[in-house]
Short mmCIF file of C-alpha atoms and ligand atoms in Angstrom, two decimals:
data_model
loop_
_atom_site.label_atom_id
_atom_site.label_comp_id
_atom_site.label_asym_id
_atom_site.label_seq_id
_atom_site.Cartn_x
_atom_site.Cartn_y
_atom_site.Cartn_z
CA UNK D 1045 25.28 -15.23 -12.44
CA UNK D 1046 22.79 -12.47 -11.67
CA UNK D 1047 23.07 -8.77 -10.93
CA UNK D 1048 22.45 -7.68 -7.33
CA UNK D 1049 22.88 -4.65 -5.12
CA UNK D 1050 25.19 -6.17 -2.54
CA UNK D 1051 25.89 -4.59 0.86
CA UNK D 1052 29.09 -5.72 2.58
CA UNK D 1053 31.09 -4.66 5.61
CA UNK D 1054 34.17 -6.87 5.25
CA UNK D 1055 36.49 -3.87 4.67
CA UNK D 1056 34.23 -1.12 5.99
CA UNK D 1057 30.73 -0.60 4.62
CA UNK D 1058 30.31 -0.90 0.86
CA UNK D 1059 27.22 -0.87 -1.38
CA UNK D 1060 27.79 -1.93 -5.00
CA UNK D 1061 26.09 -3.57 -7.95
CA UNK D 1062 27.77 -6.92 -8.49
CA UNK D 1063 27.46 -10.10 -10.48
CA UNK D 1064 26.66 -12.84 -7.98
CA UNK D 1065 26.82 -16.59 -8.53
CA UNK D 1066 23.47 -18.34 -8.20
CA UNK D 1067 25.01 -20.93 -5.87
CA UNK D 1068 25.17 -18.15 -3.25
CA UNK D 1069 21.37 -17.68 -3.12
CA UNK D 1070 20.05 -18.45 0.37
CA UNK D 1071 17.82 -21.37 1.31
CA UNK D 1072 14.16 -21.16 0.36
CA UNK D 1073 11.49 -23.09 -1.50
CA UNK D 1074 10.71 -20.57 -4.26
CA UNK D 1075 13.22 -19.04 -6.70
CA UNK D 1076 12.00 -15.92 -8.46
CA UNK D 1077 12.90 -13.58 -11.26
CA UNK D 1078 12.49 -10.01 -10.00
CA UNK D 1079 11.04 -7.55 -12.50
CA UNK D 1080 10.63 -4.54 -10.24
CA UNK D 1081 11.71 -3.54 -6.77
CA UNK D 1082 11.50 -0.22 -4.96
CA UNK D 1083 13.22 2.06 -2.47
CA UNK D 1084 11.48 2.44 0.85
CA UNK D 1085 12.83 4.50 3.75
CA UNK D 1086 14.28 1.28 5.21
CA UNK D 1087 16.06 0.49 1.92
CA UNK D 1088 17.55 3.98 2.06
CA UNK D 1089 18.78 3.37 5.61
CA UNK D 1090 20.32 0.03 4.59
CA UNK D 1091 21.95 1.18 1.33
CA UNK D 1092 23.38 4.32 2.94
CA UNK D 1093 24.34 2.43 6.14
CA UNK D 1094 22.36 4.93 8.21
CA UNK D 1095 20.58 2.57 10.57
CA UNK D 1096 20.93 -0.96 11.92
CA UNK D 1097 18.76 -2.53 9.20
CA UNK D 1098 21.12 -5.23 7.94
CA UNK D 1099 21.70 -7.97 10.48
CA UNK D 1100 23.60 -10.51 8.40
CA UNK D 1101 26.45 -9.81 5.96
CA UNK D 1102 26.90 -9.73 3.05
CA UNK D 1103 23.31 -8.78 2.26
CA UNK D 1104 21.45 -8.20 -0.99
CA UNK D 1105 19.34 -5.07 -0.42
CA UNK D 1106 15.64 -4.71 -1.20
CA UNK D 1107 12.75 -5.35 1.20
CA UNK D 1108 10.19 -5.54 -1.65
CA UNK D 1109 9.98 -7.33 -4.97
CA UNK D 1110 7.53 -8.28 -7.72
CA UNK D 1111 8.01 -10.61 -10.64
CA UNK D 1112 7.61 -14.23 -11.67
CA UNK D 1113 8.29 -17.58 -10.01
CA UNK D 1114 11.05 -19.54 -11.77
CA UNK D 1115 11.09 -22.72 -9.64
CA UNK D 1116 9.10 -23.83 -6.62
CA UNK D 1117 8.81 -26.79 -4.28
CA UNK D 1118 6.11 -24.96 -2.28
CA UNK D 1119 2.57 -26.29 -2.90
CA UNK D 1120 1.04 -22.83 -3.38
CA UNK D 1121 3.50 -21.70 -6.06
CA UNK D 1122 4.52 -22.91 -9.51
CA UNK D 1123 6.78 -21.60 -12.27
CA UNK D 1124 5.21 -18.65 -14.07
CA UNK D 1125 3.11 -17.40 -11.12
CA UNK D 1126 3.22 -13.65 -10.53
CA UNK D 1127 4.10 -12.66 -6.97
CA UNK D 1128 4.54 -9.62 -4.76
CA UNK D 1129 6.73 -9.73 -1.67
CA UNK D 1130 7.02 -7.29 1.25
CA UNK D 1131 9.17 -7.52 4.34
CA UNK D 1132 9.63 -10.73 6.36
CA UNK D 1133 13.22 -9.61 7.03
CA UNK D 1134 14.14 -9.56 3.35
CA UNK D 1135 17.07 -7.17 2.84
CA UNK D 1136 17.69 -7.40 6.62
CA UNK D 1137 18.33 -11.05 7.50
CA UNK D 1138 17.46 -12.71 4.16
CA UNK D 1139 18.81 -11.68 0.72
CA UNK D 1140 16.45 -9.21 -0.89
CA UNK D 1141 14.95 -8.18 -4.22
CA UNK D 1142 17.20 -5.37 -5.49
CA UNK D 1143 18.55 -8.19 -7.63
CA UNK D 1144 17.62 -10.05 -10.81
CA UNK D 1145 16.98 -13.24 -8.82
CA UNK D 1146 15.96 -14.09 -5.28
CA UNK D 1147 15.21 -17.24 -3.32
CA UNK D 1148 12.32 -16.79 -0.92
CA UNK D 1149 9.84 -18.75 1.15
CA UNK D 1150 6.51 -19.61 -0.45
CA UNK D 1151 4.77 -18.81 2.85
CA UNK D 1152 5.93 -15.20 2.52
CA UNK D 1153 4.63 -14.46 -0.97
CA UNK D 1154 1.34 -12.84 -1.93
CA UNK D 1155 -0.27 -13.49 -5.32
CA UNK D 1156 0.08 -10.38 -7.45
CA UNK D 1157 -3.45 -8.89 -7.42
CA UNK D 1158 -4.81 -8.90 -11.01
CA UNK D 1159 -5.51 -5.18 -10.60
CA UNK D 1160 -1.78 -4.40 -10.59
CA UNK D 1161 1.22 -4.84 -12.86
CA UNK D 1162 4.50 -5.74 -11.08
CA UNK D 1163 5.56 -2.10 -11.59
CA UNK D 1164 2.40 -0.80 -9.90
CA UNK D 1165 2.78 -3.32 -7.06
CA UNK D 1166 6.26 -1.94 -6.44
CA UNK D 1167 5.04 1.64 -6.72
CA UNK D 1168 2.84 0.66 -3.80
CA UNK D 1169 5.53 -1.43 -2.07
CA UNK D 1170 5.91 -1.69 1.67
CA UNK D 1171 5.22 2.04 2.00
CA UNK D 1172 1.85 1.82 0.27
CA UNK D 1173 0.84 -1.45 1.84
CA UNK D 1174 1.68 0.07 5.23
CA UNK D 1175 -0.44 3.12 4.39
CA UNK D 1176 -3.31 0.70 3.73
CA UNK D 1177 -2.69 -1.05 7.06
CA UNK D 1178 -2.94 2.38 8.72
CA UNK D 1179 -6.24 3.17 6.98
CA UNK D 1180 -7.59 -0.26 7.99
CA UNK D 1181 -6.61 0.47 11.61
CA UNK D 1182 -8.62 3.72 11.50
CA UNK D 1183 -11.62 1.91 10.01
CA UNK D 1184 -11.36 -0.89 12.58
CA UNK D 1185 -11.53 1.80 15.25
CA UNK D 1186 -14.79 3.09 13.75
CA UNK D 1187 -13.50 6.18 11.97
CA UNK D 1188 -15.63 7.08 8.95
CA UNK D 1189 -15.38 9.68 6.20
CA UNK D 1190 -17.78 11.99 8.08
CA UNK D 1191 -15.87 11.71 11.36
CA UNK D 1192 -13.76 14.83 10.86
CA UNK D 1193 -10.29 15.86 9.73
CA UNK D 1194 -7.63 13.17 9.38
CA UNK D 1195 -4.01 14.26 9.68
CA UNK D 1196 -1.32 12.57 7.56
CA UNK D 1197 2.30 13.32 8.52
CA UNK D 1198 5.35 12.77 6.30
CA UNK D 1199 2.86 13.69 3.60
CA UNK D 1200 5.04 13.80 0.48
CA UNK D 1201 6.81 10.55 1.43
CA UNK D 1202 5.79 7.09 0.27
CA UNK D 1203 3.53 6.17 3.19
CA UNK D 1204 2.09 9.69 3.32
CA UNK D 1205 1.37 9.96 -0.41
CA UNK D 1206 -0.46 6.63 -0.59
CA UNK D 1207 -2.35 7.31 2.66
CA UNK D 1208 -3.60 10.64 1.28
CA UNK D 1209 -4.66 9.06 -2.02
CA UNK D 1210 -6.53 6.27 -0.22
CA UNK D 1211 -8.23 8.51 2.35
CA UNK D 1212 -9.08 11.12 -0.28
CA UNK D 1213 -10.75 8.56 -2.53
CA UNK D 1214 -12.66 7.12 0.43
CA UNK D 1215 -14.09 10.58 1.09
CA UNK D 1216 -12.13 11.65 4.16
CA UNK D 1217 -11.16 15.24 4.82
CA UNK D 1218 -7.37 14.93 4.76
CA UNK D 1219 -4.90 17.43 6.20
CA UNK D 1220 -1.31 16.90 5.04
CA UNK D 1221 1.65 17.89 7.25
CA UNK D 1222 4.74 18.49 5.12
CA UNK D 1223 8.09 20.23 5.14
CA UNK D 1224 7.82 20.77 1.38
CA UNK D 1225 5.53 23.77 0.90
CA UNK D 1226 6.34 23.72 -2.83
CA UNK D 1227 4.55 20.35 -3.13
CA UNK D 1228 1.13 21.76 -2.17
CA UNK D 1229 -0.29 21.16 -5.66
CA UNK D 1230 0.91 17.55 -5.60
CA UNK D 1231 -0.67 16.92 -2.19
CA UNK D 1232 -3.95 18.53 -3.20
CA UNK D 1233 -4.03 16.48 -6.40
CA UNK D 1234 -3.63 13.33 -4.30
CA UNK D 1235 -6.59 14.28 -2.14
CA UNK D 1236 -5.46 16.64 0.66
CA UNK D 1237 -8.01 19.32 1.44
CA UNK D 1238 -5.60 21.36 3.57
CA UNK D 1239 -1.86 21.52 4.21
CA UNK D 1240 0.06 22.46 7.35
CA UNK D 1241 3.77 23.07 7.88
CA UNK D 1242 5.35 20.10 9.63
CA UNK D 1243 7.29 22.60 11.77
CA UNK D 1244 4.02 23.20 13.69
CA UNK D 1245 4.31 19.67 15.05
CA UNK D 1246 8.08 19.26 15.23
CA UNK D 1247 8.95 20.45 18.75
CA UNK D 1248 7.78 19.87 22.30
CA UNK D 1249 4.22 21.07 22.97
CA UNK D 1250 1.60 20.87 25.73
CA UNK D 1251 0.41 17.39 26.77
CA UNK D 1252 -3.15 18.27 25.73
CA UNK D 1253 -3.78 20.74 22.91
CA UNK D 1254 -6.84 21.98 21.03
CA UNK D 1255 -8.75 18.93 19.78
CA UNK D 1256 -8.67 18.78 15.99
CA UNK D 1257 -8.05 15.34 14.45
CA UNK D 1258 -10.61 12.56 14.28
CA UNK D 1259 -7.68 10.34 13.35
CA UNK D 1260 -4.03 10.48 12.36
CA UNK D 1261 -1.71 8.48 10.11
CA UNK D 1262 1.79 9.19 11.41
CA UNK D 1263 4.96 8.22 9.54
CA UNK D 1264 7.20 10.55 11.55
CA UNK D 1265 7.27 9.62 15.27
CA UNK D 1266 9.01 11.70 17.98
CA UNK D 1267 7.52 15.16 18.82
CA UNK D 1268 5.32 15.03 15.73
CA UNK D 1269 3.56 11.91 16.97
CA UNK D 1270 3.28 13.30 20.51
CA UNK D 1271 1.73 16.58 19.26
CA UNK D 1272 -0.60 14.65 16.95
CA UNK D 1273 -1.79 12.61 19.95
CA UNK D 1274 -2.24 15.81 21.98
CA UNK D 1275 -4.42 17.30 19.20
CA UNK D 1276 -6.54 14.20 18.60
CA UNK D 1277 -10.19 14.54 19.48
CA UNK D 1278 -11.90 12.63 22.27
CA UNK D 1279 -12.02 8.89 21.38
CA UNK D 1280 -9.90 9.31 18.24
CA UNK D 1281 -7.15 7.05 16.94
CA UNK D 1282 -3.58 7.57 15.80
CA UNK D 1283 -1.98 4.93 13.57
CA UNK D 1284 1.78 5.12 14.16
CA UNK D 1285 4.01 3.45 11.59
CA UNK D 1286 7.16 5.52 11.18
CA UNK D 1287 10.16 7.29 12.62
CA UNK D 1288 11.23 9.82 9.96
CA UNK D 1289 11.75 12.44 12.70
CA UNK D 1290 12.85 10.01 15.40
CA UNK D 1291 12.18 6.79 17.24
CA UNK D 1292 11.55 8.53 20.56
CA UNK D 1293 8.11 9.19 22.04
CA UNK D 1294 8.68 12.23 24.30
CA UNK D 1295 5.14 12.69 25.58
CA UNK D 1296 2.62 12.01 28.34
CA UNK D 1297 -0.25 9.61 28.87
CA UNK D 1298 -2.72 12.54 29.02
CA UNK D 1299 -4.32 11.91 25.59
CA UNK D 1300 -4.91 8.26 26.51
CA UNK D 1301 -6.31 8.66 30.02
CA UNK D 1302 -8.15 11.98 29.62
CA UNK D 1303 -9.40 11.76 26.03
CA UNK D 1304 -9.55 8.01 25.44
CA UNK D 1305 -7.26 8.37 22.43
CA UNK D 1306 -5.99 5.10 20.96
CA UNK D 1307 -2.45 4.67 19.70
CA UNK D 1308 -2.53 1.91 17.08
CA UNK D 1309 0.89 0.45 16.27
CA UNK D 1310 1.36 -0.61 12.67
CA UNK D 1311 3.91 -3.21 11.59
CA UNK D 1312 4.16 -4.40 8.02
CA UNK D 1313 7.24 -6.61 8.24
CA UNK D 1314 5.89 -9.56 10.21
CA UNK D 1315 2.18 -9.02 9.51
CA UNK D 1316 0.44 -12.38 8.98
CA UNK D 1317 -0.54 -13.39 5.47
CA UNK D 1318 -4.29 -12.86 6.03
CA UNK D 1319 -3.67 -9.24 7.06
CA UNK D 1320 -1.44 -8.68 4.02
CA UNK D 1321 -4.04 -10.20 1.73
CA UNK D 1322 -6.72 -7.96 3.24
CA UNK D 1323 -4.53 -4.90 2.67
CA UNK D 1324 -3.68 -5.86 -0.95
CA UNK D 1325 -7.35 -6.59 -1.71
CA UNK D 1326 -8.32 -3.17 -0.40
CA UNK D 1327 -5.50 -1.47 -2.31
CA UNK D 1328 -6.87 -3.09 -5.48
CA UNK D 1329 -10.27 -1.60 -4.67
CA UNK D 1330 -9.42 1.77 -3.21
CA UNK D 1331 -6.21 3.06 -4.77
CA UNK D 1332 -6.63 5.32 -7.79
CA UNK D 1333 -4.00 4.11 -10.27
CA UNK D 1334 -3.81 7.49 -11.99
CA UNK D 1335 -2.85 9.03 -8.64
CA UNK D 1336 -0.35 6.22 -8.02
CA UNK D 1337 1.28 7.07 -11.35
CA UNK D 1338 1.75 10.68 -10.19
CA UNK D 1339 3.79 9.44 -7.23
CA UNK D 1340 6.24 7.34 -9.24
CA UNK D 1341 9.82 8.06 -10.10
CA UNK D 1342 11.42 5.12 -11.95
CA UNK D 1343 15.12 4.27 -11.95
CA UNK D 1344 17.08 1.30 -13.32
CA UNK D 1345 18.83 -1.03 -10.87
CA UNK D 1346 22.15 0.72 -11.48
CA UNK D 1347 20.57 4.03 -10.40
CA UNK D 1348 19.34 2.67 -7.07
CA UNK D 1349 22.32 3.66 -4.91
CA UNK D 1350 22.26 7.31 -6.01
CA UNK D 1351 18.49 7.47 -5.60
CA UNK D 1352 18.73 5.93 -2.10
CA UNK D 1353 21.16 8.70 -1.14
CA UNK D 1354 18.68 11.29 -2.42
CA UNK D 1355 15.87 9.58 -0.48
CA UNK D 1356 17.88 9.83 2.73
CA UNK D 1357 18.62 13.50 1.98
CA UNK D 1358 14.86 14.19 1.79
CA UNK D 1359 15.08 14.97 -1.94
CA UNK D 1360 12.54 12.41 -3.16
CA UNK D 1361 8.78 12.84 -3.46
CA UNK D 1362 6.35 9.92 -3.45
CA UNK D 1363 7.56 6.48 -4.49
CA UNK D 1364 10.68 5.22 -6.24
CA UNK D 1365 10.24 2.20 -8.51
CA UNK D 1366 13.39 0.28 -9.43
CA UNK D 1367 13.35 -1.44 -12.82
CA UNK D 1368 15.32 -4.63 -12.30
CA UNK D 1369 14.72 -6.90 -15.29
CA UNK D 1370 11.72 -5.54 -17.13
N1 NAP R 1725 5.89 0.14 10.50
C1 NAP R 1725 6.18 -0.34 9.31
O1 NAP R 1725 6.02 -1.53 9.03
C2 NAP R 1725 6.69 0.61 8.28
C3 NAP R 1725 6.49 0.35 6.92
C4 NAP R 1725 6.88 1.32 5.98
C5 NAP R 1725 7.50 2.48 6.42
N2 NAP R 1725 7.71 2.66 7.74
C6 NAP R 1725 8.33 3.89 8.24
O2 NAP R 1725 7.51 4.98 7.86
C7 NAP R 1725 8.32 6.12 7.64
C8 NAP R 1725 8.03 6.69 6.25
O3 NAP R 1725 8.43 5.75 5.27
P1 NAP R 1725 8.41 6.19 3.74
O4 NAP R 1725 8.79 5.00 2.93
O5 NAP R 1725 7.17 6.93 3.46
O6 NAP R 1725 9.65 7.22 3.74
P2 NAP R 1725 9.90 8.47 2.78
O7 NAP R 1725 9.29 8.24 1.45
O8 NAP R 1725 11.33 8.81 2.88
O9 NAP R 1725 9.03 9.62 3.49
C9 NAP R 1725 9.31 10.12 4.74
C10 NAP R 1725 8.73 11.53 4.82
O10 NAP R 1725 8.79 11.97 6.17
C11 NAP R 1725 8.98 13.38 6.19
N3 NAP R 1725 10.18 13.65 7.00
C12 NAP R 1725 11.46 13.33 6.71
N4 NAP R 1725 12.27 13.75 7.69
C13 NAP R 1725 11.49 14.34 8.62
C14 NAP R 1725 11.75 14.98 9.85
N5 NAP R 1725 12.98 15.10 10.35
N6 NAP R 1725 10.71 15.48 10.53
C15 NAP R 1725 9.45 15.37 10.05
N7 NAP R 1725 9.16 14.78 8.87
C16 NAP R 1725 10.16 14.28 8.18
C17 NAP R 1725 9.16 13.83 4.74
O11 NAP R 1725 7.89 14.28 4.27
P3 NAP R 1725 7.57 15.85 4.06
O12 NAP R 1725 8.75 16.41 3.30
O13 NAP R 1725 6.31 15.86 3.28
O14 NAP R 1725 7.45 16.47 5.41
C18 NAP R 1725 9.51 12.56 4.02
O15 NAP R 1725 9.13 12.58 2.67
C19 NAP R 1725 9.77 5.66 7.83
O16 NAP R 1725 10.19 5.96 9.13
C20 NAP R 1725 9.68 4.17 7.63
O17 NAP R 1725 10.72 3.50 8.28
C21 NAP R 1725 7.33 1.74 8.66
#
């Protein structure tokens, strides 16, 4: 038996910590012991039944996990190896890592970078690895530290916090858009050089606005993303990864066809292994671990449901680490 955060909808939606028999673990070629997991926005949606995240029931929650391999028939993995896992439908279509044990596919796993403990890897989690994918997209577009101001939306959230820390360390001039004015000190400590109220971006604006941003990392979507595009300088790039405000895109093509702005879509869930490895290698190089520590709030597995509710209510700053079996 192992402890798991099980989501079920047999008699209406229910999320509960339960003892689960190992015979119920899904198919896979690697069985792991999970030391740490985390709560991303998507975990919050799933655990609070706020969005169509779970597509097969019952489901063990948890899109991320880090720990040790127990058994493997996959050539790349053997018992005792340290792994980190993000996405691939885990916690959506395949039982996830908010559980003491999981059975996964060896092709999905990334070797835990030596730079990180399992706890730090989960402090990064999908949110932080996605922030790195966003920064890589800006770099691939040619943006450099001297290019000008870079806007980060959803700034105090997981993606936003890690993006600011990465960009700040790399020498970019980072402007953080937040709804939490009281967190200005936190954002500045991470590396933001200026802060704006997210309300400035939250409602419908003109299709082209005063050019300000050399680049944008957007975790918010909807009007915020449209206004960010409308304020991006000629030839700039906007990396769009999130929908905290909404999934809609209520804008015009003006920034694309009149300013040559690029909208770079960022997906972490199905990203190929080479891209993941590149992101984790760069996180090992470019993420200041002292700053990462400032972002972390740690809860035990039996505190995950309450914390997920707080995350969905906008009451969490930075990253939540879930201690599963450490
Ligand atoms: N594409 C991918 O593969 C991928 C991967 C990871 C995450 N995501 C998405 O990225 C987004 C952020 O994820 P996360 O883990 O960072 O979530 P999070 O920790 O909950 O942070 C989201 C942040 O967005 C801001 N926000 C919340 N509601 C808002 C609203 N109505 N309008 C404007 N801003 C709002 C808040 O920041 P402030 O209080 O500072 O304003 C909040 O802290 C989510 O939509 C998530 O689904 C996508």
